[in-house]
Structure formats: structure tokens, C-alpha cells
Amino acid sequence: MTADQHASRRRGDKVPDLLERLAPWEEAHRDGVALPLERTVGDEVQTVLSTAEAALDLALHLVRLQDWAVGIGAGAVHEPLAESSRASSGPAFVQARTAVERARGRGEPMPVVVVGDHPEAAGDASALVQLLAAVVRRRSAAGWEVADLLGPGVRQKDVAATLGISEQAVSQRVRSALLEEERRVRPLAARLLRRAAGEKEDV
């Protein structure tokens, strides 16, 4: 995955802040991170992820920040991998480069694009990931308060107590933020990413 900062000359270099902010994410998803996120050149960062779920989660995380165009290369890498993504190679890196260049352009509804070994599946994956990205981009601060707390095994009652609001208010935020819809669609998006990489899997 390659991500390029929007308007870095005007907004300043946000790469150091991004690397710091994503350190906990990388720790939580270490089973899906083959090579950690790093600056490659200028205001661009890159990582190698070993699972579609990790790729999807990170892409949506970056979209939420609204500072990044994201390119997902769903393909093979030359193994063994080097110690950094900058020193590694393979079709996935070329695909990620193509994808991020498209994501930077005005022709895409959301700044996240998938390019992969299976072009048709990659197009399908792009469309669905962009739909999820639109949901993420439009989520309100109140919706994110609930989304960030409502993890696996956490009840809405617990979130209500933490936020000091009623369970009914939490339920309303869940509906408005489309949290359940996102949760149900994510596995489909991950399957499409795997298909884009050429994996044989029915959807």
C-alpha cells in the first residue's frame, strides 16, 4: 500500500505525525503487517500488508484522516522481502504506484483505488472500498465517538455509560453512522481484495 499526502506544500509535512499515530494500529495488526509503514520519498508512505483485512482497515483509517490518497496494490511481491518496503520489489509495488496516482486524480469519487492481478476484481474492490470510504468520510464526530468505543464484545450499554448518554442515543448514533452496515460489508470487501490479488475465492 502506498499513500500520498494531499497538498503537503500548503498543509505541511504530516508524515512524522502519521507514523506516530499509526504505531498503535501496527501493533494491534502485527499479524497482518509484513513490513511497517515508512516514508519512501517526499510526503509518501508505504507498507506491505499480508492480509486483505489489514489492508482494508488501514485504507479506511487513512481515508478518515482526510489527508491521504491511498493506493492498494493487490498482487505478489518478490520474496524474501527486504528489510524495508523501499528496498523490496514485485508487481504489488507497481500496482500500488498506479493505484495511488489514480487516487490522487479527480476522476475517482474517493481517494482510494485498488489495482491488482485480476483487473475486473480490482475494479469491483475499488468500487466497494470507495463506498466504505464515503461512509467513513461522512461520519460525524458523534458517530466516531461511538464507533471508536464499540469494539468486539462491547455492548451499547457500556458505550452509553462511558459517554454519559442514553442507550437510545447510542443506538441512534449507530444507525446514523451506518456502523452495522460497514461491519457487514467489510468481509465482502476483503474477499474482493483477495480476488483482485488473483486468489481463487467465491464471493
PDB file of C-alpha atoms in Angstrom:
ATOM      1  CA  MET A   1       0.000   0.000   0.000  1.00  0.00           C
ATOM      2  CA  THR A   2       1.205   3.475  -0.924  1.00  0.00           C
ATOM      3  CA  ALA A   3      -0.280   6.682   0.477  1.00  0.00           C
ATOM      4  CA  ASP A   4       0.483  10.197  -0.692  1.00  0.00           C
ATOM      5  CA  GLN A   5      -0.306  13.321   1.314  1.00  0.00           C
ATOM      6  CA  HIS A   6      -2.699  15.854  -0.172  1.00  0.00           C
ATOM      7  CA  ALA A   7      -1.395  19.415  -0.599  1.00  0.00           C
ATOM      8  CA  SER A   8       1.695  18.924   1.556  1.00  0.00           C
ATOM      9  CA  ARG A   9       3.211  22.239   0.500  1.00  0.00           C
ATOM     10  CA  ARG A  10       0.211  24.094   1.859  1.00  0.00           C
ATOM     11  CA  ARG A  11      -0.545  21.899   4.870  1.00  0.00           C
ATOM     12  CA  GLY A  12       2.983  20.961   5.908  1.00  0.00           C
ATOM     13  CA  ASP A  13       4.622  17.557   6.203  1.00  0.00           C
ATOM     14  CA  LYS A  14       2.300  15.207   8.096  1.00  0.00           C
ATOM     15  CA  VAL A  15       4.329  12.033   7.623  1.00  0.00           C
ATOM     16  CA  PRO A  16       6.000  12.086  11.081  1.00  0.00           C
ATOM     17  CA  ASP A  17       2.623  12.597  12.767  1.00  0.00           C
ATOM     18  CA  LEU A  18       1.084   9.798  10.715  1.00  0.00           C
ATOM     19  CA  LEU A  19       3.832   7.319  11.576  1.00  0.00           C
ATOM     20  CA  GLU A  20       3.429   8.131  15.269  1.00  0.00           C
ATOM     21  CA  ARG A  21      -0.362   7.905  15.174  1.00  0.00           C
ATOM     22  CA  LEU A  22      -0.339   4.581  13.342  1.00  0.00           C
ATOM     23  CA  ALA A  23       2.185   2.868  15.616  1.00  0.00           C
ATOM     24  CA  PRO A  24      -0.609   1.508  17.880  1.00  0.00           C
ATOM     25  CA  TRP A  25      -2.521   0.336  14.796  1.00  0.00           C
ATOM     26  CA  GLU A  26       0.534  -1.561  13.538  1.00  0.00           C
ATOM     27  CA  GLU A  27       0.987  -3.177  16.931  1.00  0.00           C
ATOM     28  CA  ALA A  28      -2.667  -4.228  17.047  1.00  0.00           C
ATOM     29  CA  HIS A  29      -2.483  -5.626  13.496  1.00  0.00           C
ATOM     30  CA  ARG A  30       1.060  -7.010  13.611  1.00  0.00           C
ATOM     31  CA  ASP A  31      -0.078 -10.377  12.213  1.00  0.00           C
ATOM     32  CA  GLY A  32      -1.169  -8.580   9.046  1.00  0.00           C
ATOM     33  CA  VAL A  33       1.842  -6.276   8.670  1.00  0.00           C
ATOM     34  CA  ALA A  34       4.692  -7.786   6.660  1.00  0.00           C
ATOM     35  CA  LEU A  35       6.725  -4.559   6.566  1.00  0.00           C
ATOM     36  CA  PRO A  36       5.965  -1.484   8.685  1.00  0.00           C
ATOM     37  CA  LEU A  37       4.790   1.844   7.368  1.00  0.00           C
ATOM     38  CA  GLU A  38       7.668   4.121   6.395  1.00  0.00           C
ATOM     39  CA  ARG A  39       8.383   7.250   4.422  1.00  0.00           C
ATOM     40  CA  THR A  40       9.549   6.362   0.938  1.00  0.00           C
ATOM     41  CA  VAL A  41      10.066   9.703  -0.772  1.00  0.00           C
ATOM     42  CA  GLY A  42       8.807  13.212  -0.053  1.00  0.00           C
ATOM     43  CA  ASP A  43       5.360  13.124   1.509  1.00  0.00           C
ATOM     44  CA  GLU A  44       4.687   9.495   0.606  1.00  0.00           C
ATOM     45  CA  VAL A  45       4.489   6.454   2.875  1.00  0.00           C
ATOM     46  CA  GLN A  46       4.381   2.751   2.092  1.00  0.00           C
ATOM     47  CA  THR A  47       3.748  -0.526   3.858  1.00  0.00           C
ATOM     48  CA  VAL A  48       3.422  -4.196   2.935  1.00  0.00           C
ATOM     49  CA  LEU A  49       0.399  -5.974   4.371  1.00  0.00           C
ATOM     50  CA  SER A  50      -0.155  -9.713   4.358  1.00  0.00           C
ATOM     51  CA  THR A  51      -3.935  -9.822   4.816  1.00  0.00           C
ATOM     52  CA  ALA A  52      -6.794  -8.193   2.946  1.00  0.00           C
ATOM     53  CA  GLU A  53      -8.439  -7.312   6.247  1.00  0.00           C
ATOM     54  CA  ALA A  54      -5.415  -5.306   7.370  1.00  0.00           C
ATOM     55  CA  ALA A  55      -5.211  -3.551   4.003  1.00  0.00           C
ATOM     56  CA  LEU A  56      -8.874  -2.569   4.145  1.00  0.00           C
ATOM     57  CA  ASP A  57      -8.698  -1.383   7.738  1.00  0.00           C
ATOM     58  CA  LEU A  58      -5.615   0.745   7.134  1.00  0.00           C
ATOM     59  CA  ALA A  59      -7.040   2.220   3.932  1.00  0.00           C
ATOM     60  CA  LEU A  60     -10.204   3.312   5.733  1.00  0.00           C
ATOM     61  CA  HIS A  61      -8.141   4.654   8.616  1.00  0.00           C
ATOM     62  CA  LEU A  62      -6.166   6.818   6.199  1.00  0.00           C
ATOM     63  CA  VAL A  63      -9.338   7.969   4.445  1.00  0.00           C
ATOM     64  CA  ARG A  64     -10.746   9.016   7.804  1.00  0.00           C
ATOM     65  CA  LEU A  65      -7.773  11.335   8.341  1.00  0.00           C
ATOM     66  CA  GLN A  66      -8.644  13.118   5.054  1.00  0.00           C
ATOM     67  CA  ASP A  67      -5.018  13.978   4.282  1.00  0.00           C
ATOM     68  CA  TRP A  68      -4.083  10.997   2.127  1.00  0.00           C
ATOM     69  CA  ALA A  69      -4.620   9.437  -1.276  1.00  0.00           C
ATOM     70  CA  VAL A  70      -4.365   5.664  -0.932  1.00  0.00           C
ATOM     71  CA  GLY A  71      -3.263   3.090  -3.486  1.00  0.00           C
ATOM     72  CA  ILE A  72      -3.668  -0.626  -2.808  1.00  0.00           C
ATOM     73  CA  GLY A  73      -1.575  -2.994  -4.912  1.00  0.00           C
ATOM     74  CA  ALA A  74      -3.250  -6.402  -4.741  1.00  0.00           C
ATOM     75  CA  GLY A  75      -0.561  -8.650  -6.110  1.00  0.00           C
ATOM     76  CA  ALA A  76       2.629 -10.559  -5.496  1.00  0.00           C
ATOM     77  CA  VAL A  77       5.906  -9.364  -4.019  1.00  0.00           C
ATOM     78  CA  HIS A  78       9.354 -10.764  -4.635  1.00  0.00           C
ATOM     79  CA  GLU A  79      10.372 -12.963  -1.734  1.00  0.00           C
ATOM     80  CA  PRO A  80      12.110 -12.930   0.526  1.00  0.00           C
ATOM     81  CA  LEU A  81      11.128  -9.363   1.313  1.00  0.00           C
ATOM     82  CA  ALA A  82      13.887  -6.907   2.091  1.00  0.00           C
ATOM     83  CA  GLU A  83      14.081  -5.197   5.472  1.00  0.00           C
ATOM     84  CA  SER A  84      12.012  -2.250   4.227  1.00  0.00           C
ATOM     85  CA  SER A  85       9.339  -1.623   1.633  1.00  0.00           C
ATOM     86  CA  ARG A  86      11.653   0.814  -0.146  1.00  0.00           C
ATOM     87  CA  ALA A  87      14.147  -1.983  -0.737  1.00  0.00           C
ATOM     88  CA  SER A  88      11.515  -4.549  -1.719  1.00  0.00           C
ATOM     89  CA  SER A  89      10.046  -5.182  -5.148  1.00  0.00           C
ATOM     90  CA  GLY A  90       7.371  -7.037  -7.051  1.00  0.00           C
ATOM     91  CA  PRO A  91       4.186  -6.451  -9.045  1.00  0.00           C
ATOM     92  CA  ALA A  92       2.272  -5.276  -5.964  1.00  0.00           C
ATOM     93  CA  PHE A  93       4.551  -2.240  -5.649  1.00  0.00           C
ATOM     94  CA  VAL A  94       3.963  -1.246  -9.275  1.00  0.00           C
ATOM     95  CA  GLN A  95       0.232  -1.752  -8.803  1.00  0.00           C
ATOM     96  CA  ALA A  96       0.211   0.380  -5.648  1.00  0.00           C
ATOM     97  CA  ARG A  97       2.028   3.146  -7.538  1.00  0.00           C
ATOM     98  CA  THR A  98      -0.548   3.062 -10.331  1.00  0.00           C
ATOM     99  CA  ALA A  99      -3.365   2.988  -7.787  1.00  0.00           C
ATOM    100  CA  VAL A 100      -2.161   5.969  -5.745  1.00  0.00           C
ATOM    101  CA  GLU A 101      -1.670   8.037  -8.888  1.00  0.00           C
ATOM    102  CA  ARG A 102      -5.286   7.346  -9.810  1.00  0.00           C
ATOM    103  CA  ALA A 103      -6.409   8.063  -6.247  1.00  0.00           C
ATOM    104  CA  ARG A 104      -4.761  11.495  -6.442  1.00  0.00           C
ATOM    105  CA  GLY A 105      -6.731  12.400  -9.546  1.00  0.00           C
ATOM    106  CA  ARG A 106     -10.158  13.964  -9.859  1.00  0.00           C
ATOM    107  CA  GLY A 107     -11.622  11.017 -11.711  1.00  0.00           C
ATOM    108  CA  GLU A 108     -12.216   8.960  -8.560  1.00  0.00           C
ATOM    109  CA  PRO A 109     -15.122   9.647  -6.166  1.00  0.00           C
ATOM    110  CA  MET A 110     -12.964   8.788  -3.154  1.00  0.00           C
ATOM    111  CA  PRO A 111      -9.139   8.958  -2.850  1.00  0.00           C
ATOM    112  CA  VAL A 112      -8.591   5.212  -2.575  1.00  0.00           C
ATOM    113  CA  VAL A 113      -8.028   2.846  -5.507  1.00  0.00           C
ATOM    114  CA  VAL A 114      -7.240  -0.855  -5.893  1.00  0.00           C
ATOM    115  CA  VAL A 115      -5.100  -2.181  -8.753  1.00  0.00           C
ATOM    116  CA  GLY A 116      -4.426  -5.907  -8.851  1.00  0.00           C
ATOM    117  CA  ASP A 117      -3.538  -9.058 -10.743  1.00  0.00           C
ATOM    118  CA  HIS A 118      -7.211  -9.557 -11.618  1.00  0.00           C
ATOM    119  CA  PRO A 119      -8.342  -6.254 -13.191  1.00  0.00           C
ATOM    120  CA  GLU A 120     -12.084  -6.916 -13.068  1.00  0.00           C
ATOM    121  CA  ALA A 121     -11.998  -7.934  -9.412  1.00  0.00           C
ATOM    122  CA  ALA A 122      -9.749  -4.956  -8.638  1.00  0.00           C
ATOM    123  CA  GLY A 123     -12.339  -2.658 -10.200  1.00  0.00           C
ATOM    124  CA  ASP A 124     -15.060  -4.263  -8.100  1.00  0.00           C
ATOM    125  CA  ALA A 125     -12.904  -3.942  -4.987  1.00  0.00           C
ATOM    126  CA  SER A 126     -12.215  -0.275  -5.732  1.00  0.00           C
ATOM    127  CA  ALA A 127     -15.924   0.454  -6.074  1.00  0.00           C
ATOM    128  CA  LEU A 128     -16.822  -1.198  -2.783  1.00  0.00           C
ATOM    129  CA  VAL A 129     -13.872   0.238  -0.859  1.00  0.00           C
ATOM    130  CA  GLN A 130     -14.769   3.691  -2.188  1.00  0.00           C
ATOM    131  CA  LEU A 131     -18.325   3.219  -0.944  1.00  0.00           C
ATOM    132  CA  LEU A 132     -16.992   2.324   2.504  1.00  0.00           C
ATOM    133  CA  ALA A 133     -14.654   5.311   2.279  1.00  0.00           C
ATOM    134  CA  ALA A 134     -17.624   7.582   1.599  1.00  0.00           C
ATOM    135  CA  VAL A 135     -19.345   6.229   4.712  1.00  0.00           C
ATOM    136  CA  VAL A 136     -16.200   6.879   6.753  1.00  0.00           C
ATOM    137  CA  ARG A 137     -15.702  10.381   5.332  1.00  0.00           C
ATOM    138  CA  ARG A 138     -19.276  11.420   6.099  1.00  0.00           C
ATOM    139  CA  ARG A 139     -19.418  10.030   9.626  1.00  0.00           C
ATOM    140  CA  SER A 140     -19.952  12.726  12.229  1.00  0.00           C
ATOM    141  CA  ALA A 141     -17.803  13.321  15.295  1.00  0.00           C
ATOM    142  CA  ALA A 142     -20.646  11.939  17.414  1.00  0.00           C
ATOM    143  CA  GLY A 143     -20.720   8.833  15.253  1.00  0.00           C
ATOM    144  CA  TRP A 144     -16.981   8.345  15.639  1.00  0.00           C
ATOM    145  CA  GLU A 145     -17.273   8.656  19.424  1.00  0.00           C
ATOM    146  CA  VAL A 146     -19.437   5.550  19.375  1.00  0.00           C
ATOM    147  CA  ALA A 147     -17.543   3.773  16.581  1.00  0.00           C
ATOM    148  CA  ASP A 148     -14.225   4.071  18.411  1.00  0.00           C
ATOM    149  CA  LEU A 149     -15.683   2.561  21.580  1.00  0.00           C
ATOM    150  CA  LEU A 150     -17.966  -0.102  20.130  1.00  0.00           C
ATOM    151  CA  GLY A 151     -15.431  -2.846  19.528  1.00  0.00           C
ATOM    152  CA  PRO A 152     -15.872  -6.633  19.653  1.00  0.00           C
ATOM    153  CA  GLY A 153     -17.633  -7.709  22.830  1.00  0.00           C
ATOM    154  CA  VAL A 154     -18.512  -4.146  23.851  1.00  0.00           C
ATOM    155  CA  ARG A 155     -22.206  -3.534  24.452  1.00  0.00           C
ATOM    156  CA  GLN A 156     -24.053  -0.360  23.557  1.00  0.00           C
ATOM    157  CA  LYS A 157     -24.934  -0.128  27.240  1.00  0.00           C
ATOM    158  CA  ASP A 158     -21.227   0.121  28.080  1.00  0.00           C
ATOM    159  CA  VAL A 159     -20.674   2.800  25.443  1.00  0.00           C
ATOM    160  CA  ALA A 160     -23.607   4.777  26.814  1.00  0.00           C
ATOM    161  CA  ALA A 161     -22.123   4.667  30.310  1.00  0.00           C
ATOM    162  CA  THR A 162     -18.703   5.752  29.051  1.00  0.00           C
ATOM    163  CA  LEU A 163     -20.120   8.695  27.102  1.00  0.00           C
ATOM    164  CA  GLY A 164     -22.699   9.626  29.720  1.00  0.00           C
ATOM    165  CA  ILE A 165     -25.608   9.348  27.293  1.00  0.00           C
ATOM    166  CA  SER A 166     -28.625   7.059  26.995  1.00  0.00           C
ATOM    167  CA  GLU A 167     -28.604   3.682  25.260  1.00  0.00           C
ATOM    168  CA  GLN A 168     -31.221   5.099  22.904  1.00  0.00           C
ATOM    169  CA  ALA A 169     -28.828   7.894  21.943  1.00  0.00           C
ATOM    170  CA  VAL A 170     -26.069   5.359  21.284  1.00  0.00           C
ATOM    171  CA  SER A 171     -28.424   3.286  19.143  1.00  0.00           C
ATOM    172  CA  GLN A 172     -29.360   6.377  17.141  1.00  0.00           C
ATOM    173  CA  ARG A 173     -25.692   7.199  16.555  1.00  0.00           C
ATOM    174  CA  VAL A 174     -25.024   3.621  15.452  1.00  0.00           C
ATOM    175  CA  ARG A 175     -27.800   3.877  12.867  1.00  0.00           C
ATOM    176  CA  SER A 176     -26.789   7.334  11.656  1.00  0.00           C
ATOM    177  CA  ALA A 177     -23.122   6.311  11.361  1.00  0.00           C
ATOM    178  CA  LEU A 178     -24.022   3.131   9.412  1.00  0.00           C
ATOM    179  CA  LEU A 179     -21.819   1.117  11.758  1.00  0.00           C
ATOM    180  CA  GLU A 180     -23.663  -2.165  11.312  1.00  0.00           C
ATOM    181  CA  GLU A 181     -23.748  -1.745   7.547  1.00  0.00           C
ATOM    182  CA  GLU A 182     -19.987  -1.154   7.491  1.00  0.00           C
ATOM    183  CA  ARG A 183     -19.367  -4.169   9.710  1.00  0.00           C
ATOM    184  CA  ARG A 184     -21.335  -6.436   7.377  1.00  0.00           C
ATOM    185  CA  VAL A 185     -19.757  -5.141   4.162  1.00  0.00           C
ATOM    186  CA  ARG A 186     -16.128  -5.322   5.310  1.00  0.00           C
ATOM    187  CA  PRO A 187     -15.802  -9.122   4.836  1.00  0.00           C
ATOM    188  CA  LEU A 188     -17.102  -8.790   1.266  1.00  0.00           C
ATOM    189  CA  ALA A 189     -14.602  -6.011   0.539  1.00  0.00           C
ATOM    190  CA  ALA A 190     -11.788  -8.177   1.926  1.00  0.00           C
ATOM    191  CA  ARG A 191     -12.845 -11.090  -0.288  1.00  0.00           C
ATOM    192  CA  LEU A 192     -12.825  -8.815  -3.327  1.00  0.00           C
ATOM    193  CA  LEU A 193      -9.322  -7.649  -2.424  1.00  0.00           C
ATOM    194  CA  ARG A 194      -8.172 -11.259  -2.292  1.00  0.00           C
ATOM    195  CA  ARG A 195      -9.772 -11.916  -5.670  1.00  0.00           C
ATOM    196  CA  ALA A 196      -8.061  -8.811  -7.039  1.00  0.00           C
ATOM    197  CA  ALA A 197      -4.779 -10.397  -5.969  1.00  0.00           C
ATOM    198  CA  GLY A 198      -5.639 -13.475  -8.005  1.00  0.00           C
ATOM    199  CA  GLU A 199      -6.719 -15.702  -5.147  1.00  0.00           C
ATOM    200  CA  LYS A 200      -9.432 -18.185  -6.052  1.00  0.00           C
ATOM    201  CA  GLU A 201     -12.349 -17.484  -3.788  1.00  0.00           C
ATOM    202  CA  ASP A 202     -16.085 -17.391  -4.347  1.00  0.00           C
ATOM    203  CA  VAL A 203     -17.917 -14.191  -3.403  1.00  0.00           C
TER     204      VAL A 203
END
